[in-house]
């Protein structure tokens, strides 16, 4: 089973600030997904990255997949209170049916 | 179109009891996966059901069992409950190996 390390574990910032969270593995990802989980809800898929070096943008969120496909980052520009939640890095899916989750980064954006 | 639904929302049991959690998949989905999310952790894969059979299983004891019905809905059963079974239990549905959609979860507390 692939182990995913996420950092930081907790992050508390003010509205309007920028932030980056990281996901690392000792082995190569076939693909990597980022989910966001809000309190009282299940995780919701934000993006899937497949190709080394790939960059995907989702409004103020920018996702990057490392060239060696062993790490990924999520950058949020001008954070809003609605960005508050648990950001989870996930491997698996597709033909490898189960999803393996990291422990997540708990982001709190204060007004 | 209803998404993934789970019942009950919350449940309190005592050690040694048995519990059954229920999941209705998103319309058109034939695959159901169950995950356990302890406080402060990412979800951990329990098992996945497809065509009424367990297709893949995570590292959970036999006290955890499941079932999938012909209408694709699913149940998760946990016998001989332990304090450590207290967690949020998430159900996710998908069509074959495509994106998994999560329900809001069932919060189980074992006293």
Short mmCIF file of C-alpha atoms in Angstrom, two decimals:
data_model
loop_
_atom_site.label_atom_id
_atom_site.label_comp_id
_atom_site.label_asym_id
_atom_site.label_seq_id
_atom_site.Cartn_x
_atom_site.Cartn_y
_atom_site.Cartn_z
CA UNK A 1 0.00 0.00 0.00
CA UNK A 2 1.31 3.39 -1.02
CA UNK A 3 1.88 5.75 1.96
CA UNK A 4 1.01 9.39 1.43
CA UNK A 5 2.47 12.14 3.61
CA UNK A 6 0.74 15.48 3.69
CA UNK A 7 2.06 18.73 5.14
CA UNK A 8 1.33 20.80 7.00
CA UNK A 9 -1.16 18.89 9.10
CA UNK A 10 -2.88 22.10 10.23
CA UNK A 11 -2.95 25.56 8.64
CA UNK A 12 -4.77 28.65 9.89
CA UNK A 13 -4.62 31.80 7.78
CA UNK A 14 -6.45 35.06 7.21
CA UNK A 15 -8.78 35.65 4.31
CA UNK A 16 -6.88 36.96 1.27
CA UNK A 17 -3.62 35.13 2.02
CA UNK A 18 -2.02 32.57 -0.27
CA UNK A 19 -1.09 29.07 0.82
CA UNK A 20 0.44 25.84 -0.45
CA UNK A 21 -0.05 22.31 0.88
CA UNK A 22 2.02 19.30 -0.09
CA UNK A 23 1.68 15.59 -0.68
CA UNK A 24 4.63 13.21 -0.93
CA UNK A 25 5.16 9.52 -1.43
CA UNK A 26 8.20 7.26 -1.46
CA UNK A 27 6.84 5.51 -4.54
CA UNK A 28 5.54 6.66 -7.88
CA UNK A 29 1.90 7.60 -8.26
CA UNK A 30 0.06 6.18 -11.26
CA UNK A 31 -2.35 9.04 -10.73
CA UNK A 32 -3.17 11.37 -7.89
CA UNK A 33 -6.34 13.02 -6.77
CA UNK A 34 -7.11 15.91 -4.43
CA UNK A 35 -10.33 15.92 -2.43
CA UNK A 36 -11.81 18.51 -0.09
CA UNK A 37 -13.94 17.47 2.88
CA UNK A 38 -16.07 20.01 4.71
CA UNK A 39 -17.31 19.39 8.26
CA UNK A 40 -20.19 16.91 8.32
CA UNK A 41 -19.75 15.97 4.68
CA UNK A 42 -18.01 13.32 2.64
CA UNK A 43 -14.94 14.14 0.53
CA UNK A 44 -15.52 15.81 -2.84
CA UNK A 45 -13.14 15.31 -5.75
CA UNK A 46 -11.36 18.51 -6.85
CA UNK A 47 -8.93 17.25 -9.50
CA UNK A 48 -7.10 14.22 -10.88
CA UNK A 49 -3.53 14.54 -12.19
CA UNK A 50 -1.90 11.83 -14.26
CA UNK A 51 1.12 13.17 -16.15
CA UNK A 52 4.41 14.13 -14.50
CA UNK A 53 4.83 17.92 -14.49
CA UNK A 54 1.12 18.46 -15.07
CA UNK A 55 -0.44 21.67 -13.79
CA UNK A 56 -4.19 22.08 -13.46
CA UNK A 57 -6.09 25.17 -12.40
CA UNK A 58 -9.52 25.29 -10.82
CA UNK A 59 -10.41 28.96 -10.30
CA UNK A 60 -8.11 30.07 -7.43
CA UNK A 61 -6.70 26.56 -6.90
CA UNK A 62 -3.58 25.39 -8.74
CA UNK A 63 -2.56 21.74 -8.61
CA UNK A 64 0.90 20.57 -9.63
CA UNK A 65 2.15 17.02 -10.14
CA UNK A 66 5.87 16.49 -9.70
CA UNK A 67 8.00 15.52 -12.69
CA UNK A 68 8.85 12.19 -11.05
CA UNK A 69 5.19 11.64 -10.09
CA UNK A 70 6.12 11.19 -6.42
CA UNK A 71 4.83 14.49 -5.10
CA UNK A 72 2.11 17.04 -5.63
CA UNK A 73 1.14 20.46 -4.35
CA UNK A 74 -2.04 22.48 -4.06
CA UNK A 75 -1.75 26.27 -4.09
CA UNK A 76 -4.68 28.51 -3.17
CA UNK A 77 -4.55 32.17 -4.12
CA UNK A 78 -6.43 34.79 -2.09
CA UNK A 79 -8.03 32.27 0.25
CA UNK A 80 -11.68 32.72 1.20
CA UNK A 81 -13.56 31.46 4.25
CA UNK A 82 -15.35 29.01 1.97
CA UNK A 83 -12.01 27.29 1.33
CA UNK A 84 -12.03 26.02 4.92
CA UNK A 85 -11.92 22.24 5.05
CA UNK A 86 -9.78 19.12 5.07
CA UNK A 87 -7.68 18.74 1.92
CA UNK A 88 -6.90 15.12 1.15
CA UNK A 89 -4.32 13.71 -1.22
CA UNK A 90 -5.42 10.37 -2.66
CA UNK A 91 -3.91 7.63 -4.79
CA UNK A 92 -5.60 4.70 -6.47
CA UNK A 93 -8.90 4.39 -8.21
CA UNK A 94 -9.31 3.24 -11.76
CA UNK A 95 -8.24 -0.36 -12.13
CA UNK A 96 -6.87 -0.26 -8.55
CA UNK A 97 -10.30 -0.04 -7.08
CA UNK A 98 -9.56 1.23 -3.60
CA UNK A 99 -8.55 4.79 -2.80
CA UNK A 100 -5.66 5.39 -0.40
CA UNK A 101 -5.89 8.67 1.48
CA UNK A 102 -3.29 10.78 3.21
CA UNK A 103 -4.12 12.16 6.66
CA UNK A 104 -5.00 15.51 5.13
CA UNK A 105 -4.28 19.16 5.77
CA UNK A 106 -6.92 20.89 7.87
CA UNK A 107 -7.21 24.44 6.54
CA UNK A 108 -9.00 27.19 8.43
CA UNK A 109 -9.47 30.53 6.72
CA UNK A 110 -10.40 33.25 9.18
CA UNK A 111 -12.43 36.32 8.16
CA UNK B 1 -30.77 13.29 -9.11
CA UNK B 2 -30.03 12.24 -5.53
CA UNK B 3 -26.42 11.69 -4.67
CA UNK B 4 -25.14 9.00 -2.35
CA UNK B 5 -27.29 8.69 0.76
CA UNK B 6 -26.43 7.01 4.05
CA UNK B 7 -28.42 6.10 7.12
CA UNK B 8 -28.51 6.65 9.95
CA UNK B 9 -26.68 9.97 10.32
CA UNK B 10 -25.55 9.27 13.86
CA UNK B 11 -25.52 6.14 15.97
CA UNK B 12 -24.50 5.34 19.54
CA UNK B 13 -23.75 1.76 20.57
CA UNK B 14 -22.06 0.03 23.48
CA UNK B 15 -19.11 -2.32 23.36
CA UNK B 16 -19.96 -5.82 22.17
CA UNK B 17 -23.06 -4.78 20.25
CA UNK B 18 -23.58 -5.15 16.53
CA UNK B 19 -24.39 -2.37 14.07
CA UNK B 20 -25.69 -2.13 10.49
CA UNK B 21 -25.11 0.92 8.34
CA UNK B 22 -26.86 1.51 5.03
CA UNK B 23 -25.91 3.17 1.76
CA UNK B 24 -27.84 3.99 -1.41
CA UNK B 25 -25.59 4.73 -4.38
CA UNK B 26 -25.92 7.54 -6.86
CA UNK B 27 -28.29 6.74 -9.71
CA UNK B 28 -26.53 4.72 -12.40
CA UNK B 29 -23.71 3.55 -10.16
CA UNK B 30 -23.13 -0.16 -9.65
CA UNK B 31 -20.12 -0.18 -7.32
CA UNK B 32 -20.10 0.67 -3.62
CA UNK B 33 -17.03 1.16 -1.42
CA UNK B 34 -16.92 1.64 2.34
CA UNK B 35 -14.35 3.67 4.26
CA UNK B 36 -13.67 4.30 7.94
CA UNK B 37 -12.47 7.76 8.98
CA UNK B 38 -11.18 8.11 12.53
CA UNK B 39 -10.99 11.57 14.04
CA UNK B 40 -8.08 13.52 12.59
CA UNK B 41 -7.29 10.90 9.96
CA UNK B 42 -7.96 10.36 6.31
CA UNK B 43 -10.49 7.67 5.30
CA UNK B 44 -9.28 4.06 5.23
CA UNK B 45 -10.64 1.57 2.73
CA UNK B 46 -12.72 -1.26 4.23
CA UNK B 47 -14.07 -3.08 1.15
CA UNK B 48 -15.75 -2.66 -2.20
CA UNK B 49 -18.80 -4.42 -3.63
CA UNK B 50 -19.63 -4.99 -7.28
CA UNK B 51 -22.29 -7.31 -8.68
CA UNK B 52 -23.26 -8.27 -5.13
CA UNK B 53 -19.80 -9.63 -4.34
CA UNK B 54 -16.90 -8.29 -2.34
CA UNK B 55 -14.31 -7.35 -4.95
CA UNK B 56 -11.51 -5.99 -2.79
CA UNK B 57 -10.88 -5.71 0.95
CA UNK B 58 -8.66 -3.50 3.06
CA UNK B 59 -6.89 -4.38 6.29
CA UNK B 60 -9.95 -4.80 8.51
CA UNK B 61 -10.89 -7.83 10.66
CA UNK B 62 -13.69 -10.24 9.83
CA UNK B 63 -15.93 -8.41 12.32
CA UNK B 64 -16.51 -6.04 9.40
CA UNK B 65 -18.76 -7.54 6.76
CA UNK B 66 -20.95 -6.23 4.04
CA UNK B 67 -23.58 -6.93 1.51
CA UNK B 68 -24.77 -5.50 -1.77
CA UNK B 69 -28.34 -5.91 -2.95
CA UNK B 70 -29.64 -6.32 -6.53
CA UNK B 71 -30.59 -2.62 -6.58
CA UNK B 72 -26.89 -1.84 -5.83
CA UNK B 73 -27.57 -0.51 -2.32
CA UNK B 74 -25.24 -1.79 0.36
CA UNK B 75 -24.94 -2.51 4.06
CA UNK B 76 -21.93 -2.50 6.33
CA UNK B 77 -22.14 -4.71 9.42
CA UNK B 78 -19.79 -4.54 12.37
CA UNK B 79 -19.97 -7.21 15.07
CA UNK B 80 -18.59 -7.19 18.62
CA UNK B 81 -18.06 -3.45 18.61
CA UNK B 82 -14.91 -2.05 20.19
CA UNK B 83 -14.27 1.47 21.42
CA UNK B 84 -11.81 1.86 18.56
CA UNK B 85 -14.59 1.35 16.03
CA UNK B 86 -15.87 4.85 16.82
CA UNK B 87 -15.48 6.75 13.56
CA UNK B 88 -17.19 8.31 10.58
CA UNK B 89 -18.17 5.58 8.11
CA UNK B 90 -18.27 6.76 4.53
CA UNK B 91 -19.88 5.09 1.58
CA UNK B 92 -18.76 5.91 -1.96
CA UNK B 93 -20.40 4.85 -5.20
CA UNK B 94 -19.02 4.71 -8.70
CA UNK B 95 -19.68 3.30 -12.12
CA UNK B 96 -17.08 0.56 -12.53
CA UNK B 97 -13.66 2.14 -11.99
CA UNK B 98 -14.60 5.76 -12.52
CA UNK B 99 -14.75 8.62 -10.01
CA UNK B 100 -16.05 7.69 -6.57
CA UNK B 101 -18.74 9.93 -5.10
CA UNK B 102 -19.03 10.02 -1.32
CA UNK B 103 -22.04 10.20 0.93
CA UNK B 104 -22.12 12.38 4.06
CA UNK B 105 -21.27 9.45 6.31
CA UNK B 106 -22.60 7.82 9.45
CA UNK B 107 -21.03 8.92 12.73
CA UNK B 108 -20.71 5.85 14.98
CA UNK B 109 -19.91 6.29 18.66
CA UNK B 110 -19.11 3.21 20.74
CA UNK B 111 -19.35 3.66 24.52
#
